[in-house]
Amino acid sequence: MSDREEIKKEPENVDDESSKGRLFSTQDISDLQQKLEDAVQNTTNSADDDPPEVSSALAQTQEALKAEVDKDLSEKKAQSEEKAQDSEIAENTESQVDTGEFEDKVDKAMQKIVADTAGEEPVSQPIQPVRPYARYRAMRGIPEPARIQGKAPYKMKKKYKGLKIAGITTAMLVVLAGCVYGAGTYYFSNKFFVGTSINGIDCSQMTASEVENMIARKVENYSIEVKARDQEPQIIEGSSIDYQYVPDGAVDKLLDKQKPYKWVQGFFKDTTYTAEENISYDKQKLKDQMMSLNCAKEENQVAPANAYVAFQDNQFVIVPETEGSKLEIKKAYQTLKDAVADSVNEVDFSAQPVYQKAEVTQDDPNLAKTLEECNNYTKASITYTFGDQTETLDANTIKDWLQFDENGQVINDEAAFRQKITEYVAGLAQRHDTLGTNRTITATSGRTVTVGGGEYGWQINQSAEVEQLYSEITTGQTVTREPNYSSYGRVHGENDIGNTYIEVDLSAQHMYFYQDGSIIFDSEFVSGNMSYSDRATPTGVYSLYYKKSPDVLRGKKLPDGSYEYESPVTYWMPFCGGVGFHDANWRSSFGGDIYLTNGSHGCINLPPAKAAELYNIIDTGIPILMFY
């Protein structure tokens, strides 16, 4: 017979007609409630020995389970009553209630009770679960549902016993550590930490008075060694100056700054202090002792000598100062007194500023500058170029411009030195300037002509050259260059015109352009009107300023703002102020004697075609010789 067929059988002790079609009869429900109460009571008894908090949780879970079961029973009862209304249908219809689902809920609830109260720690023996519906299933012949196996109760007492032991042990250790820490704090409240040193003395676990006694014993045998320039070292004993230690509370202050509750740090970190040792001594006795030293005696005092620059072995050198050994007594005594006050065991006067010093030492910046200047004078070499010629200024000349005193030291007189340079540059200009000098040539006409004056030729800018030369000499430069010029020629030498130039014969009213000695251009012209003294074309040697095309030539500016004349030209080539070559398309004839009465305002008037030709071949700087 199947399980479902067995469920259809009604209990024999059910007489109530209203129970037909129900899943549980009234008796079944009563039995089920009794079993549940027995299971709850058994579970409660098993938890009597648990801690209060566990028992409380178990009781709450039991109450929740009872409420859940009561709710399910009420729902099942209501469903059975609804089905009993139609008795005919209830008799012919098989019950569809699945008791296994309800029992599974009860099993899960019981498992939750165990899990919430005992935890997950398993034991070696499995526990038999409470089965509140075992009797009911036996009465109905229903097999028990599958149960979760392997779950076990937990050793609650053993677990909490271990926790109690661990807690007690920890508490004891904390109390013990607190006692040790407190004892250490009290112990070091008047003692220095382990690893503490003061003035080189190990003061670990010492009181302030013990440390002061150690310092006092340290200074009992004090002495100081005095070293001096050119003398053997001498010793001053502490006993000879009543040297002793006087406590002043400095050690107590260090101890007060110590925080006792940090005493543990001393085992891991050293602390070093420097306390000022309050020393007492007789200052007059100390001064007397110093004056008795050999270094302070009058016969051993040697004054210093200044350093200086001298010319030796063809070069300039610094002769070092002589230090001497003359003490400044006040400074020496102060140095000694400071050393004694600091308990120093040695003082070296030669390493201290206690001696008279030379006014000028070998590291004096001014002396070094003088030496540099002197050496630069002899290092400088300036080579001037004049075409193919050169002229050199070097140490052989410059050294004679320097002045020395009776000690061989350079007299640094800038004005005198500049004067020497000025004289040299003037001689240079005299030898090489050509501006304004007379040039003698053989004119194209065959006659010999001497042309003087004008603006063409070499001229050294003497003021600019003096400044540059002074700078080059004083910085020791070696250079090759041309002098500074204020006027330039075409070539250097006695004939600074060369063989490329323009010859303008004012008497013949004809001009020639020579290039490399050959005529490449010639033309007649009209020069300045000789009837007016201020219009005559000037003579001399000039050079072309520039060339411009086109331009407007203007005379003097009149009071009304207009010009004396305005002449537009196509080609303009000036060489002497406002005088130059240009085209004159207003003239129909050139050359001859026109210039005597109908000449220009001073310019060289050229036929337009000739002016254009000249414009294309002339260049800036070309020499132009003007003569009658």
PDB file of N, CA and C in Angstrom, residues 190-252:
ATOM      1  N   ASN A 190      63.779  59.999  39.969  1.00  0.00           N
ATOM      2  CA  ASN A 190      64.914  60.802  40.461  1.00  0.00           C
ATOM      3  C   ASN A 190      66.244  60.267  39.971  1.00  0.00           C
ATOM      4  N   LYS A 191      66.212  59.468  38.895  1.00  0.00           N
ATOM      5  CA  LYS A 191      67.435  58.914  38.314  1.00  0.00           C
ATOM      6  C   LYS A 191      67.379  59.081  36.795  1.00  0.00           C
ATOM      7  N   PHE A 192      68.555  59.176  36.194  1.00  0.00           N
ATOM      8  CA  PHE A 192      68.629  59.288  34.737  1.00  0.00           C
ATOM      9  C   PHE A 192      68.368  57.930  34.098  1.00  0.00           C
ATOM     10  N   PHE A 193      67.765  57.948  32.937  1.00  0.00           N
ATOM     11  CA  PHE A 193      67.460  56.718  32.213  1.00  0.00           C
ATOM     12  C   PHE A 193      68.736  55.953  31.874  1.00  0.00           C
ATOM     13  N   VAL A 194      68.549  54.672  31.611  1.00  0.00           N
ATOM     14  CA  VAL A 194      69.651  53.860  31.080  1.00  0.00           C
ATOM     15  C   VAL A 194      70.070  54.445  29.730  1.00  0.00           C
ATOM     16  N   GLY A 195      71.374  54.497  29.438  1.00  0.00           N
ATOM     17  CA  GLY A 195      71.872  55.035  28.174  1.00  0.00           C
ATOM     18  C   GLY A 195      72.045  56.531  28.162  1.00  0.00           C
ATOM     19  N   THR A 196      72.012  57.189  29.336  1.00  0.00           N
ATOM     20  CA  THR A 196      72.166  58.643  29.409  1.00  0.00           C
ATOM     21  C   THR A 196      73.615  58.997  29.731  1.00  0.00           C
ATOM     22  N   SER A 197      74.158  59.992  28.978  1.00  0.00           N
ATOM     23  CA  SER A 197      75.513  60.482  29.262  1.00  0.00           C
ATOM     24  C   SER A 197      75.485  62.001  29.286  1.00  0.00           C
ATOM     25  N   ILE A 198      76.283  62.579  30.213  1.00  0.00           N
ATOM     26  CA  ILE A 198      76.384  64.034  30.351  1.00  0.00           C
ATOM     27  C   ILE A 198      77.856  64.414  30.331  1.00  0.00           C
ATOM     28  N   ASN A 199      78.209  65.263  29.357  1.00  0.00           N
ATOM     29  CA  ASN A 199      79.607  65.717  29.215  1.00  0.00           C
ATOM     30  C   ASN A 199      80.569  64.541  29.144  1.00  0.00           C
ATOM     31  N   GLY A 200      80.150  63.472  28.461  1.00  0.00           N
ATOM     32  CA  GLY A 200      81.010  62.310  28.287  1.00  0.00           C
ATOM     33  C   GLY A 200      81.000  61.338  29.445  1.00  0.00           C
ATOM     34  N   ILE A 201      80.202  61.581  30.489  1.00  0.00           N
ATOM     35  CA  ILE A 201      80.130  60.698  31.654  1.00  0.00           C
ATOM     36  C   ILE A 201      78.868  59.849  31.547  1.00  0.00           C
ATOM     37  N   ASP A 202      79.017  58.510  31.734  1.00  0.00           N
ATOM     38  CA  ASP A 202      77.862  57.619  31.715  1.00  0.00           C
ATOM     39  C   ASP A 202      77.063  57.824  32.995  1.00  0.00           C
ATOM     40  N   CYS A 203      75.840  58.324  32.867  1.00  0.00           N
ATOM     41  CA  CYS A 203      75.011  58.663  34.028  1.00  0.00           C
ATOM     42  C   CYS A 203      73.827  57.725  34.189  1.00  0.00           C
ATOM     43  N   SER A 204      73.884  56.538  33.601  1.00  0.00           N
ATOM     44  CA  SER A 204      72.770  55.601  33.686  1.00  0.00           C
ATOM     45  C   SER A 204      72.424  55.291  35.136  1.00  0.00           C
ATOM     46  N   GLN A 205      71.143  55.461  35.510  1.00  0.00           N
ATOM     47  CA  GLN A 205      70.596  55.132  36.831  1.00  0.00           C
ATOM     48  C   GLN A 205      71.272  55.913  37.959  1.00  0.00           C
ATOM     49  N   MET A 206      71.821  57.102  37.636  1.00  0.00           N
ATOM     50  CA  MET A 206      72.436  57.948  38.661  1.00  0.00           C
ATOM     51  C   MET A 206      71.484  59.076  39.037  1.00  0.00           C
ATOM     52  N   THR A 207      71.581  59.516  40.291  1.00  0.00           N
ATOM     53  CA  THR A 207      70.859  60.703  40.723  1.00  0.00           C
ATOM     54  C   THR A 207      71.644  61.940  40.315  1.00  0.00           C
ATOM     55  N   ALA A 208      71.030  63.119  40.441  1.00  0.00           N
ATOM     56  CA  ALA A 208      71.701  64.363  40.064  1.00  0.00           C
ATOM     57  C   ALA A 208      72.937  64.604  40.922  1.00  0.00           C
ATOM     58  N   SER A 209      72.844  64.323  42.209  1.00  0.00           N
ATOM     59  CA  SER A 209      74.003  64.550  43.088  1.00  0.00           C
ATOM     60  C   SER A 209      75.148  63.612  42.753  1.00  0.00           C
ATOM     61  N   GLU A 210      74.821  62.390  42.370  1.00  0.00           N
ATOM     62  CA  GLU A 210      75.866  61.436  41.986  1.00  0.00           C
ATOM     63  C   GLU A 210      76.582  61.918  40.729  1.00  0.00           C
ATOM     64  N   VAL A 211      75.828  62.470  39.780  1.00  0.00           N
ATOM     65  CA  VAL A 211      76.442  62.990  38.554  1.00  0.00           C
ATOM     66  C   VAL A 211      77.337  64.186  38.869  1.00  0.00           C
ATOM     67  N   GLU A 212      76.879  65.070  39.725  1.00  0.00           N
ATOM     68  CA  GLU A 212      77.687  66.244  40.079  1.00  0.00           C
ATOM     69  C   GLU A 212      78.985  65.832  40.759  1.00  0.00           C
ATOM     70  N   ASN A 213      78.937  64.793  41.572  1.00  0.00           N
ATOM     71  CA  ASN A 213      80.168  64.291  42.204  1.00  0.00           C
ATOM     72  C   ASN A 213      81.133  63.761  41.156  1.00  0.00           C
ATOM     73  N   MET A 214      80.594  63.102  40.133  1.00  0.00           N
ATOM     74  CA  MET A 214      81.448  62.587  39.058  1.00  0.00           C
ATOM     75  C   MET A 214      82.124  63.742  38.318  1.00  0.00           C
ATOM     76  N   ILE A 215      81.370  64.817  38.042  1.00  0.00           N
ATOM     77  CA  ILE A 215      81.943  65.978  37.351  1.00  0.00           C
ATOM     78  C   ILE A 215      83.013  66.635  38.207  1.00  0.00           C
ATOM     79  N   ALA A 216      82.757  66.745  39.501  1.00  0.00           N
ATOM     80  CA  ALA A 216      83.740  67.366  40.402  1.00  0.00           C
ATOM     81  C   ALA A 216      85.046  66.588  40.416  1.00  0.00           C
ATOM     82  N   ARG A 217      84.967  65.251  40.446  1.00  0.00           N
ATOM     83  CA  ARG A 217      86.189  64.435  40.437  1.00  0.00           C
ATOM     84  C   ARG A 217      86.935  64.580  39.111  1.00  0.00           C
ATOM     85  N   LYS A 218      86.150  64.794  38.048  1.00  0.00           N
ATOM     86  CA  LYS A 218      86.765  64.924  36.721  1.00  0.00           C
ATOM     87  C   LYS A 218      87.656  66.157  36.623  1.00  0.00           C
ATOM     88  N   VAL A 219      87.270  67.278  37.252  1.00  0.00           N
ATOM     89  CA  VAL A 219      88.010  68.538  37.101  1.00  0.00           C
ATOM     90  C   VAL A 219      89.128  68.706  38.130  1.00  0.00           C
ATOM     91  N   GLU A 220      89.249  67.754  39.044  1.00  0.00           N
ATOM     92  CA  GLU A 220      90.276  67.900  40.083  1.00  0.00           C
ATOM     93  C   GLU A 220      91.681  67.989  39.500  1.00  0.00           C
ATOM     94  N   ASN A 221      91.937  67.233  38.428  1.00  0.00           N
ATOM     95  CA  ASN A 221      93.279  67.171  37.845  1.00  0.00           C
ATOM     96  C   ASN A 221      93.378  67.989  36.558  1.00  0.00           C
ATOM     97  N   TYR A 222      92.572  69.040  36.446  1.00  0.00           N
ATOM     98  CA  TYR A 222      92.554  69.854  35.220  1.00  0.00           C
ATOM     99  C   TYR A 222      93.880  70.587  35.001  1.00  0.00           C
ATOM    100  N   SER A 223      94.290  70.670  33.703  1.00  0.00           N
ATOM    101  CA  SER A 223      95.440  71.485  33.285  1.00  0.00           C
ATOM    102  C   SER A 223      95.218  71.852  31.829  1.00  0.00           C
ATOM    103  N   ILE A 224      95.855  72.924  31.372  1.00  0.00           N
ATOM    104  CA  ILE A 224      95.709  73.363  29.985  1.00  0.00           C
ATOM    105  C   ILE A 224      97.078  73.603  29.376  1.00  0.00           C
ATOM    106  N   GLU A 225      97.269  73.077  28.152  1.00  0.00           N
ATOM    107  CA  GLU A 225      98.532  73.236  27.428  1.00  0.00           C
ATOM    108  C   GLU A 225      98.392  74.417  26.466  1.00  0.00           C
ATOM    109  N   VAL A 226      99.361  75.331  26.497  1.00  0.00           N
ATOM    110  CA  VAL A 226      99.337  76.526  25.657  1.00  0.00           C
ATOM    111  C   VAL A 226     100.410  76.404  24.582  1.00  0.00           C
ATOM    112  N   LYS A 227      99.953  76.469  23.305  1.00  0.00           N
ATOM    113  CA  LYS A 227     100.881  76.449  22.180  1.00  0.00           C
ATOM    114  C   LYS A 227     100.950  77.844  21.585  1.00  0.00           C
ATOM    115  N   ALA A 228     102.130  78.224  21.084  1.00  0.00           N
ATOM    116  CA  ALA A 228     102.314  79.565  20.526  1.00  0.00           C
ATOM    117  C   ALA A 228     103.268  79.503  19.348  1.00  0.00           C
ATOM    118  N   ARG A 229     103.214  80.546  18.516  1.00  0.00           N
ATOM    119  CA  ARG A 229     104.039  80.637  17.315  1.00  0.00           C
ATOM    120  C   ARG A 229     105.518  80.757  17.695  1.00  0.00           C
ATOM    121  N   ASP A 230     106.317  79.898  17.076  1.00  0.00           N
ATOM    122  CA  ASP A 230     107.781  79.910  17.261  1.00  0.00           C
ATOM    123  C   ASP A 230     108.205  79.619  18.698  1.00  0.00           C
ATOM    124  N   GLN A 231     107.346  78.980  19.506  1.00  0.00           N
ATOM    125  CA  GLN A 231     107.683  78.645  20.892  1.00  0.00           C
ATOM    126  C   GLN A 231     107.257  77.210  21.195  1.00  0.00           C
ATOM    127  N   GLU A 232     107.929  76.621  22.209  1.00  0.00           N
ATOM    128  CA  GLU A 232     107.559  75.288  22.658  1.00  0.00           C
ATOM    129  C   GLU A 232     106.293  75.381  23.519  1.00  0.00           C
ATOM    130  N   PRO A 233     105.441  74.335  23.517  1.00  0.00           N
ATOM    131  CA  PRO A 233     104.227  74.350  24.344  1.00  0.00           C
ATOM    132  C   PRO A 233     104.556  74.421  25.839  1.00  0.00           C
ATOM    133  N   GLN A 234     103.695  75.101  26.607  1.00  0.00           N
ATOM    134  CA  GLN A 234     103.834  75.195  28.057  1.00  0.00           C
ATOM    135  C   GLN A 234     102.491  74.882  28.713  1.00  0.00           C
ATOM    136  N   ILE A 235     102.536  74.399  29.978  1.00  0.00           N
ATOM    137  CA  ILE A 235     101.328  73.941  30.677  1.00  0.00           C
ATOM    138  C   ILE A 235     101.024  74.832  31.874  1.00  0.00           C
ATOM    139  N   ILE A 236      99.736  75.143  32.045  1.00  0.00           N
ATOM    140  CA  ILE A 236      99.242  75.856  33.230  1.00  0.00           C
ATOM    141  C   ILE A 236      98.388  74.869  34.015  1.00  0.00           C
ATOM    142  N   GLU A 237      98.783  74.576  35.266  1.00  0.00           N
ATOM    143  CA  GLU A 237      98.051  73.635  36.106  1.00  0.00           C
ATOM    144  C   GLU A 237      96.809  74.304  36.689  1.00  0.00           C
ATOM    145  N   GLY A 238      95.722  73.497  36.831  1.00  0.00           N
ATOM    146  CA  GLY A 238      94.499  74.023  37.407  1.00  0.00           C
ATOM    147  C   GLY A 238      94.677  74.447  38.849  1.00  0.00           C
ATOM    148  N   SER A 239      95.527  73.743  39.581  1.00  0.00           N
ATOM    149  CA  SER A 239      95.746  74.083  40.990  1.00  0.00           C
ATOM    150  C   SER A 239      96.390  75.452  41.152  1.00  0.00           C
ATOM    151  N   SER A 240      97.121  75.903  40.115  1.00  0.00           N
ATOM    152  CA  SER A 240      97.807  77.196  40.223  1.00  0.00           C
ATOM    153  C   SER A 240      96.856  78.374  40.033  1.00  0.00           C
ATOM    154  N   ILE A 241      95.640  78.089  39.599  1.00  0.00           N
ATOM    155  CA  ILE A 241      94.657  79.172  39.406  1.00  0.00           C
ATOM    156  C   ILE A 241      93.382  78.903  40.213  1.00  0.00           C
ATOM    157  N   ASP A 242      93.475  77.963  41.195  1.00  0.00           N
ATOM    158  CA  ASP A 242      92.339  77.607  42.061  1.00  0.00           C
ATOM    159  C   ASP A 242      91.127  77.139  41.251  1.00  0.00           C
ATOM    160  N   TYR A 243      91.371  76.245  40.340  1.00  0.00           N
ATOM    161  CA  TYR A 243      90.340  75.736  39.433  1.00  0.00           C
ATOM    162  C   TYR A 243      89.495  74.681  40.142  1.00  0.00           C
ATOM    163  N   GLN A 244      88.142  74.834  40.175  1.00  0.00           N
ATOM    164  CA  GLN A 244      87.265  73.867  40.821  1.00  0.00           C
ATOM    165  C   GLN A 244      85.847  73.966  40.246  1.00  0.00           C
ATOM    166  N   TYR A 245      85.083  72.858  40.472  1.00  0.00           N
ATOM    167  CA  TYR A 245      83.701  72.776  39.977  1.00  0.00           C
ATOM    168  C   TYR A 245      82.732  73.236  41.053  1.00  0.00           C
ATOM    169  N   VAL A 246      81.756  74.066  40.673  1.00  0.00           N
ATOM    170  CA  VAL A 246      80.739  74.565  41.601  1.00  0.00           C
ATOM    171  C   VAL A 246      79.364  74.205  41.032  1.00  0.00           C
ATOM    172  N   PRO A 247      78.645  73.253  41.705  1.00  0.00           N
ATOM    173  CA  PRO A 247      77.316  72.879  41.195  1.00  0.00           C
ATOM    174  C   PRO A 247      76.385  74.094  41.136  1.00  0.00           C
ATOM    175  N   ASP A 248      75.626  74.174  40.048  1.00  0.00           N
ATOM    176  CA  ASP A 248      74.711  75.311  39.885  1.00  0.00           C
ATOM    177  C   ASP A 248      73.308  74.879  39.475  1.00  0.00           C
ATOM    178  N   GLY A 249      73.011  73.585  39.627  1.00  0.00           N
ATOM    179  CA  GLY A 249      71.672  73.100  39.295  1.00  0.00           C
ATOM    180  C   GLY A 249      71.481  72.728  37.843  1.00  0.00           C
ATOM    181  N   ALA A 250      72.533  72.788  37.032  1.00  0.00           N
ATOM    182  CA  ALA A 250      72.381  72.456  35.613  1.00  0.00           C
ATOM    183  C   ALA A 250      71.998  70.997  35.425  1.00  0.00           C
ATOM    184  N   VAL A 251      72.581  70.109  36.248  1.00  0.00           N
ATOM    185  CA  VAL A 251      72.262  68.684  36.147  1.00  0.00           C
ATOM    186  C   VAL A 251      70.823  68.435  36.589  1.00  0.00           C
ATOM    187  N   ASP A 252      70.403  69.126  37.670  1.00  0.00           N
ATOM    188  CA  ASP A 252      69.015  68.979  38.134  1.00  0.00           C
ATOM    189  C   ASP A 252      68.025  69.377  37.043  1.00  0.00           C
TER     190      ASP A 252
END
